[in-house]
Amino acid sequence: MTHLGKIVITPRGVELNSQVYPTSQIGDALLTACYRSCHADYPKFFKMDPLCRLGFIASELLLQSQDEERFIPREDRAVVLASCNGCLHTDRHYASTIHAGDNYFPSPAVFVYTLPNIVTGEIAIRNKYLGESSMYIVEDGLTEEELVQRLAELTFQDPVTTSAIIGWVDYHDGDHYNAILYLIQK
Amino acid sequence: MEELIQQLKEQIIEVLNLEDVTPADIDNDAPLFGEGLGLDSIDALELIVMMEKEYGIKLKNPAEGKEIFKSINVMAQYVNEHRTK
């Protein structure tokens, strides 16, 4: 397996292929600033929940060196991620909209993000990755190397898959989140 | 009516997270769906919730939204005639 790229995002900064990616913001604003700076022109970003925004920005920056080739539909590319908190942040937000009987206005736009695997779907839709799209909820105990190794082994058991975005994407709140994504070729 | 139109535009921008859109960008007669703002079916459901929450208008049949959300002008007219709050 060959590692073609790696990105790490925390509330305090971004590191792309071991280089600091310039950002002037921190926390949730960092993700919006990255969206602006990478010129993604994808207004749906603003409708996404924080977990999806994190995964989306990580994949955008990771794949930006792939030029237009990345948007060619292919069934041999997969998105396989893992998370500890999953969509818990959005679950809580949604629950708050239906908590009070006299103020019961469940939001459809929030509800659609109450599934943790939406983030892999958003990345797959954006980049026309038609292969496997999976999100595993795991305990936060594995090392980065162990996690990537396990996910890569699982992913490449499928003989069709030749490359994949693999890694970790986790959002607790604006001060506590991280993404570690690899672009891996079989 | 002008005040209601402006209010509706601001509410639509807020509830649909249309980050890069201003009220001035929304043409009063332009279709809200299919082109222009690029709204989708989830946005339509969100607008139905907004109608109930802000104006006390319950749309029992989502298909009604197709007519009501035709444009800002049509929407404002409907709200003006049916609002309970």
mmCIF file of C-alpha atoms in Angstrom:
data_model
loop_
_atom_site.group_PDB
_atom_site.id
_atom_site.type_symbol
_atom_site.label_atom_id
_atom_site.label_comp_id
_atom_site.label_asym_id
_atom_site.label_seq_id
_atom_site.Cartn_x
_atom_site.Cartn_y
_atom_site.Cartn_z
ATOM 1 C CA MET A 1 0.000 0.000 0.000
ATOM 2 C CA THR A 2 1.160 3.489 -0.824
ATOM 3 C CA HIS A 3 0.272 6.586 1.151
ATOM 4 C CA LEU A 4 -0.419 9.348 -1.377
ATOM 5 C CA GLY A 5 -1.323 12.027 1.150
ATOM 6 C CA LYS A 6 -2.216 12.770 4.730
ATOM 7 C CA ILE A 7 -4.077 15.554 6.481
ATOM 8 C CA VAL A 8 -4.523 16.340 10.157
ATOM 9 C CA ILE A 9 -7.071 18.897 11.343
ATOM 10 C CA THR A 10 -7.591 20.028 14.930
ATOM 11 C CA PRO A 11 -9.360 23.148 16.277
ATOM 12 C CA ARG A 12 -5.963 24.820 16.388
ATOM 13 C CA GLY A 13 -4.653 24.153 12.909
ATOM 14 C CA VAL A 14 -4.205 22.069 9.794
ATOM 15 C CA GLU A 15 -1.269 19.999 8.638
ATOM 16 C CA LEU A 16 -1.306 18.758 5.062
ATOM 17 C CA ASN A 17 1.370 16.284 4.013
ATOM 18 C CA SER A 18 3.507 17.320 7.005
ATOM 19 C CA GLN A 19 3.293 21.000 6.036
ATOM 20 C CA VAL A 20 1.360 23.592 8.007
ATOM 21 C CA TYR A 21 -1.664 24.735 6.009
ATOM 22 C CA PRO A 22 -2.126 28.457 6.624
ATOM 23 C CA THR A 23 -5.253 29.349 8.589
ATOM 24 C CA SER A 24 -6.080 32.438 10.602
ATOM 25 C CA GLN A 25 -8.992 30.968 12.567
ATOM 26 C CA ILE A 26 -9.491 28.373 15.278
ATOM 27 C CA GLY A 27 -12.397 26.175 16.381
ATOM 28 C CA ASP A 28 -15.469 25.952 14.162
ATOM 29 C CA ALA A 29 -14.411 29.105 12.310
ATOM 30 C CA LEU A 30 -11.295 27.268 11.157
ATOM 31 C CA LEU A 31 -13.418 24.906 9.042
ATOM 32 C CA THR A 32 -15.280 27.789 7.400
ATOM 33 C CA ALA A 33 -11.999 29.613 6.769
ATOM 34 C CA CYS A 34 -10.582 26.480 5.105
ATOM 35 C CA TYR A 35 -13.699 26.212 2.958
ATOM 36 C CA ARG A 36 -13.168 29.794 1.792
ATOM 37 C CA SER A 37 -9.467 29.338 1.157
ATOM 38 C CA CYS A 38 -9.785 26.141 -0.857
ATOM 39 C CA HIS A 39 -12.387 27.664 -3.214
ATOM 40 C CA ALA A 40 -14.536 24.556 -3.115
ATOM 41 C CA ASP A 41 -17.636 26.380 -4.458
ATOM 42 C CA TYR A 42 -19.947 23.866 -2.778
ATOM 43 C CA PRO A 43 -22.706 25.817 -0.944
ATOM 44 C CA LYS A 44 -24.015 22.609 0.591
ATOM 45 C CA PHE A 45 -21.061 22.899 2.972
ATOM 46 C CA PHE A 46 -23.029 25.463 4.976
ATOM 47 C CA LYS A 47 -25.928 23.050 5.425
ATOM 48 C CA MET A 48 -23.699 20.296 6.795
ATOM 49 C CA ASP A 49 -23.407 19.456 10.460
ATOM 50 C CA PRO A 50 -20.000 19.966 12.119
ATOM 51 C CA LEU A 51 -18.892 16.335 11.654
ATOM 52 C CA CYS A 52 -19.598 16.524 7.929
ATOM 53 C CA ARG A 53 -17.914 19.905 7.633
ATOM 54 C CA LEU A 54 -14.820 18.449 9.270
ATOM 55 C CA GLY A 55 -14.731 15.397 7.018
ATOM 56 C CA PHE A 56 -15.569 17.459 3.950
ATOM 57 C CA ILE A 57 -12.789 20.008 4.518
ATOM 58 C CA ALA A 58 -10.273 17.286 5.337
ATOM 59 C CA SER A 59 -11.088 15.441 2.108
ATOM 60 C CA GLU A 60 -11.147 18.649 0.046
ATOM 61 C CA LEU A 61 -7.660 19.648 1.149
ATOM 62 C CA LEU A 62 -6.376 16.084 0.886
ATOM 63 C CA LEU A 63 -7.649 15.685 -2.676
ATOM 64 C CA GLN A 64 -6.939 19.133 -4.054
ATOM 65 C CA SER A 65 -3.704 17.906 -5.633
ATOM 66 C CA GLN A 66 -5.695 15.367 -7.647
ATOM 67 C CA ASP A 67 -6.998 18.095 -10.001
ATOM 68 C CA GLU A 68 -10.110 17.334 -12.035
ATOM 69 C CA GLU A 69 -9.306 13.618 -12.131
ATOM 70 C CA ARG A 70 -10.884 13.304 -8.705
ATOM 71 C CA PHE A 71 -14.328 14.136 -10.065
ATOM 72 C CA ILE A 72 -14.409 11.303 -12.593
ATOM 73 C CA PRO A 73 -16.908 8.687 -11.295
ATOM 74 C CA ARG A 74 -15.070 5.523 -10.278
ATOM 75 C CA GLU A 75 -16.181 2.364 -8.545
ATOM 76 C CA ASP A 76 -12.687 1.433 -7.381
ATOM 77 C CA ARG A 77 -12.397 4.257 -4.863
ATOM 78 C CA ALA A 78 -13.660 3.972 -1.295
ATOM 79 C CA VAL A 79 -14.214 6.179 1.744
ATOM 80 C CA VAL A 80 -13.771 4.327 5.025
ATOM 81 C CA LEU A 81 -13.626 6.327 8.238
ATOM 82 C CA ALA A 82 -13.886 5.765 11.960
ATOM 83 C CA SER A 83 -15.109 7.961 14.783
ATOM 84 C CA CYS A 84 -15.647 7.834 18.517
ATOM 85 C CA ASN A 85 -18.405 10.426 18.975
ATOM 86 C CA GLY A 86 -20.046 9.825 15.620
ATOM 87 C CA CYS A 87 -22.946 12.256 15.174
ATOM 88 C CA LEU A 88 -23.620 12.643 18.915
ATOM 89 C CA HIS A 89 -23.269 16.426 18.707
ATOM 90 C CA THR A 90 -26.018 16.602 16.074
ATOM 91 C CA ASP A 91 -28.145 14.030 17.912
ATOM 92 C CA ARG A 92 -28.124 16.359 20.925
ATOM 93 C CA HIS A 93 -28.948 19.357 18.762
ATOM 94 C CA TYR A 94 -31.877 17.506 17.189
ATOM 95 C CA ALA A 95 -33.112 16.326 20.590
ATOM 96 C CA SER A 96 -33.155 19.950 21.758
ATOM 97 C CA THR A 97 -35.605 20.823 18.962
ATOM 98 C CA ILE A 98 -38.140 18.238 20.169
ATOM 99 C CA HIS A 99 -37.568 18.493 23.906
ATOM 100 C CA ALA A 100 -40.427 20.864 24.772
ATOM 101 C CA GLY A 101 -43.998 19.936 23.932
ATOM 102 C CA ASP A 102 -45.054 23.548 23.394
ATOM 103 C CA ASN A 103 -42.034 24.306 21.256
ATOM 104 C CA TYR A 104 -41.898 21.112 19.195
ATOM 105 C CA PHE A 105 -40.371 21.929 15.822
ATOM 106 C CA PRO A 106 -38.157 19.057 14.649
ATOM 107 C CA SER A 107 -35.804 20.274 11.960
ATOM 108 C CA PRO A 108 -35.615 18.064 8.841
ATOM 109 C CA ALA A 109 -32.288 19.661 7.916
ATOM 110 C CA VAL A 110 -30.803 18.688 11.293
ATOM 111 C CA PHE A 111 -32.434 15.253 11.285
ATOM 112 C CA VAL A 112 -30.728 14.190 8.052
ATOM 113 C CA TYR A 113 -27.369 14.471 9.813
ATOM 114 C CA THR A 114 -28.325 12.224 12.742
ATOM 115 C CA LEU A 115 -26.470 9.337 11.125
ATOM 116 C CA PRO A 116 -22.687 9.188 11.457
ATOM 117 C CA ASN A 117 -22.178 7.664 8.016
ATOM 118 C CA ILE A 118 -23.547 10.775 6.305
ATOM 119 C CA VAL A 119 -20.027 12.199 6.387
ATOM 120 C CA THR A 120 -18.632 9.396 4.210
ATOM 121 C CA GLY A 121 -21.635 9.797 1.918
ATOM 122 C CA GLU A 122 -21.017 13.529 1.544
ATOM 123 C CA ILE A 123 -17.378 12.897 0.615
ATOM 124 C CA ALA A 124 -18.345 10.119 -1.813
ATOM 125 C CA ILE A 125 -21.016 12.281 -3.488
ATOM 126 C CA ARG A 126 -18.704 15.257 -3.804
ATOM 127 C CA ASN A 127 -15.885 13.252 -5.369
ATOM 128 C CA LYS A 128 -17.967 10.614 -7.181
ATOM 129 C CA TYR A 129 -16.420 7.785 -5.204
ATOM 130 C CA LEU A 130 -18.786 4.976 -6.124
ATOM 131 C CA GLY A 131 -17.030 2.214 -4.156
ATOM 132 C CA GLU A 132 -17.415 1.319 -0.489
ATOM 133 C CA SER A 133 -18.573 4.066 1.857
ATOM 134 C CA SER A 134 -18.385 3.106 5.525
ATOM 135 C CA MET A 135 -18.188 4.733 8.917
ATOM 136 C CA TYR A 136 -17.160 2.696 11.957
ATOM 137 C CA ILE A 137 -17.889 3.830 15.503
ATOM 138 C CA VAL A 138 -14.980 2.688 17.643
ATOM 139 C CA GLU A 139 -13.495 3.351 21.053
ATOM 140 C CA ASP A 140 -10.847 6.036 21.157
ATOM 141 C CA GLY A 141 -8.117 3.602 22.178
ATOM 142 C CA LEU A 142 -6.331 2.583 19.004
ATOM 143 C CA THR A 143 -3.165 4.295 17.878
ATOM 144 C CA GLU A 144 -3.298 6.104 14.545
ATOM 145 C CA GLU A 145 -1.144 3.417 12.957
ATOM 146 C CA GLU A 146 -3.319 0.577 14.284
ATOM 147 C CA LEU A 147 -6.508 2.244 13.120
ATOM 148 C CA VAL A 148 -5.276 3.029 9.625
ATOM 149 C CA GLN A 149 -3.774 -0.450 9.257
ATOM 150 C CA ARG A 150 -7.016 -2.156 10.310
ATOM 151 C CA LEU A 151 -9.227 0.019 8.119
ATOM 152 C CA ALA A 152 -6.912 -0.395 5.134
ATOM 153 C CA GLU A 153 -6.855 -4.172 5.535
ATOM 154 C CA LEU A 154 -10.655 -4.251 5.699
ATOM 155 C CA THR A 155 -11.077 -1.907 2.767
ATOM 156 C CA PHE A 156 -8.702 -3.615 0.402
ATOM 157 C CA GLN A 157 -10.232 -7.033 1.021
ATOM 158 C CA ASP A 158 -12.618 -5.899 -1.677
ATOM 159 C CA PRO A 159 -10.789 -6.790 -4.892
ATOM 160 C CA VAL A 160 -12.449 -3.932 -6.768
ATOM 161 C CA THR A 161 -11.050 -1.189 -4.547
ATOM 162 C CA THR A 162 -7.735 0.293 -5.707
ATOM 163 C CA SER A 163 -7.611 3.485 -3.639
ATOM 164 C CA ALA A 164 -9.332 4.909 -0.610
ATOM 165 C CA ILE A 165 -9.659 7.758 1.805
ATOM 166 C CA ILE A 166 -9.108 6.139 5.173
ATOM 167 C CA GLY A 167 -8.888 7.557 8.653
ATOM 168 C CA TRP A 168 -10.416 9.182 11.664
ATOM 169 C CA VAL A 169 -12.950 11.982 11.896
ATOM 170 C CA ASP A 170 -14.351 12.935 15.282
ATOM 171 C CA TYR A 171 -16.287 15.949 16.532
ATOM 172 C CA HIS A 172 -17.265 16.602 20.128
ATOM 173 C CA ASP A 173 -17.594 20.397 20.034
ATOM 174 C CA GLY A 174 -15.909 23.429 18.511
ATOM 175 C CA ASP A 175 -12.928 23.106 20.840
ATOM 176 C CA HIS A 176 -12.588 19.335 20.629
ATOM 177 C CA TYR A 177 -12.424 17.687 17.242
ATOM 178 C CA ASN A 178 -9.884 16.070 15.003
ATOM 179 C CA ALA A 179 -9.536 14.486 11.622
ATOM 180 C CA ILE A 180 -6.667 12.335 10.386
ATOM 181 C CA LEU A 181 -7.248 11.246 6.819
ATOM 182 C CA TYR A 182 -4.996 9.304 4.481
ATOM 183 C CA LEU A 183 -5.254 8.872 0.754
ATOM 184 C CA ILE A 184 -4.053 5.319 0.163
ATOM 185 C CA GLN A 185 -3.447 3.360 -3.004
ATOM 186 C CA LYS A 186 -3.423 -0.424 -2.995
ATOM 187 C CA MET B 1 -46.379 43.543 2.422
ATOM 188 C CA GLU B 2 -42.868 44.830 1.698
ATOM 189 C CA GLU B 3 -41.954 44.326 5.335
ATOM 190 C CA LEU B 4 -43.240 40.731 5.263
ATOM 191 C CA ILE B 5 -41.315 40.012 2.057
ATOM 192 C CA GLN B 6 -38.095 41.279 3.603
ATOM 193 C CA GLN B 7 -38.761 39.255 6.776
ATOM 194 C CA LEU B 8 -39.420 36.090 4.771
ATOM 195 C CA LYS B 9 -36.206 36.505 2.826
ATOM 196 C CA GLU B 10 -34.200 36.921 6.021
ATOM 197 C CA GLN B 11 -35.884 33.909 7.619
ATOM 198 C CA ILE B 12 -35.295 31.735 4.552
ATOM 199 C CA ILE B 13 -31.617 32.675 4.489
ATOM 200 C CA GLU B 14 -31.292 31.866 8.176
ATOM 201 C CA VAL B 15 -33.190 28.574 8.366
ATOM 202 C CA LEU B 16 -31.715 27.218 5.120
ATOM 203 C CA ASN B 17 -28.154 28.343 5.946
ATOM 204 C CA LEU B 18 -27.778 30.213 2.662
ATOM 205 C CA GLU B 19 -24.462 31.638 3.812
ATOM 206 C CA ASP B 20 -23.505 33.576 0.701
ATOM 207 C CA VAL B 21 -26.983 34.876 -0.152
ATOM 208 C CA THR B 22 -28.403 38.276 0.876
ATOM 209 C CA PRO B 23 -32.078 39.328 0.794
ATOM 210 C CA ALA B 24 -31.280 41.499 -2.219
ATOM 211 C CA ASP B 25 -30.121 38.408 -4.125
ATOM 212 C CA ILE B 26 -33.599 36.847 -3.932
ATOM 213 C CA ASP B 27 -35.871 38.038 -6.725
ATOM 214 C CA ASN B 28 -39.466 38.406 -5.529
ATOM 215 C CA ASP B 29 -40.835 36.609 -8.597
ATOM 216 C CA ALA B 30 -38.072 34.050 -9.217
ATOM 217 C CA PRO B 31 -38.746 30.356 -8.456
ATOM 218 C CA LEU B 32 -37.362 29.335 -5.063
ATOM 219 C CA PHE B 33 -36.806 25.759 -6.239
ATOM 220 C CA GLY B 34 -35.275 24.197 -9.308
ATOM 221 C CA GLU B 35 -32.953 27.088 -10.115
ATOM 222 C CA GLY B 36 -31.633 30.253 -8.557
ATOM 223 C CA LEU B 37 -31.186 29.383 -4.901
ATOM 224 C CA GLY B 38 -30.663 25.691 -5.649
ATOM 225 C CA LEU B 39 -32.969 24.492 -2.889
ATOM 226 C CA ASP B 40 -33.758 20.799 -2.464
ATOM 227 C CA SER B 41 -36.492 18.622 -0.941
ATOM 228 C CA ILE B 42 -35.077 18.902 2.596
ATOM 229 C CA ASP B 43 -35.186 22.681 2.233
ATOM 230 C CA ALA B 44 -38.866 22.400 1.303
ATOM 231 C CA LEU B 45 -39.556 20.457 4.506
ATOM 232 C CA GLU B 46 -37.596 23.046 6.478
ATOM 233 C CA LEU B 47 -39.738 25.819 4.998
ATOM 234 C CA ILE B 48 -42.890 23.934 6.006
ATOM 235 C CA VAL B 49 -41.580 23.810 9.594
ATOM 236 C CA MET B 50 -40.732 27.508 9.397
ATOM 237 C CA MET B 51 -44.262 28.373 8.251
ATOM 238 C CA GLU B 52 -45.720 26.667 11.319
ATOM 239 C CA LYS B 53 -43.146 27.952 13.787
ATOM 240 C CA GLU B 54 -43.141 31.582 12.681
ATOM 241 C CA TYR B 55 -46.661 32.084 11.324
ATOM 242 C CA GLY B 56 -48.775 29.281 12.803
ATOM 243 C CA ILE B 57 -49.542 27.909 9.337
ATOM 244 C CA LYS B 58 -49.816 24.110 9.242
ATOM 245 C CA LEU B 59 -49.336 22.593 5.808
ATOM 246 C CA LYS B 60 -50.729 19.083 6.192
ATOM 247 C CA ASN B 61 -50.004 18.136 2.608
ATOM 248 C CA PRO B 62 -46.354 18.744 1.612
ATOM 249 C CA ALA B 63 -47.526 18.963 -2.008
ATOM 250 C CA GLU B 64 -49.161 22.283 -1.115
ATOM 251 C CA GLY B 65 -45.679 23.679 -0.712
ATOM 252 C CA LYS B 66 -45.093 23.347 -4.436
ATOM 253 C CA GLU B 67 -47.592 26.146 -5.067
ATOM 254 C CA ILE B 68 -46.914 28.206 -1.940
ATOM 255 C CA PHE B 69 -43.141 28.243 -2.384
ATOM 256 C CA LYS B 70 -43.354 29.195 -6.048
ATOM 257 C CA SER B 71 -41.784 32.572 -5.331
ATOM 258 C CA ILE B 72 -41.339 35.032 -2.482
ATOM 259 C CA ASN B 73 -44.310 37.046 -3.691
ATOM 260 C CA VAL B 74 -46.598 33.991 -3.727
ATOM 261 C CA MET B 75 -45.303 32.893 -0.333
ATOM 262 C CA ALA B 76 -45.835 36.336 1.195
ATOM 263 C CA GLN B 77 -49.374 36.485 -0.179
ATOM 264 C CA TYR B 78 -50.174 33.071 1.319
ATOM 265 C CA VAL B 79 -48.676 33.977 4.704
ATOM 266 C CA ASN B 80 -50.577 37.254 4.743
ATOM 267 C CA GLU B 81 -53.876 35.460 4.156
ATOM 268 C CA HIS B 82 -53.398 32.433 6.426
ATOM 269 C CA ARG B 83 -51.154 33.442 9.319
ATOM 270 C CA THR B 84 -52.428 32.889 12.856
ATOM 271 C CA LYS B 85 -49.528 34.627 14.569
#
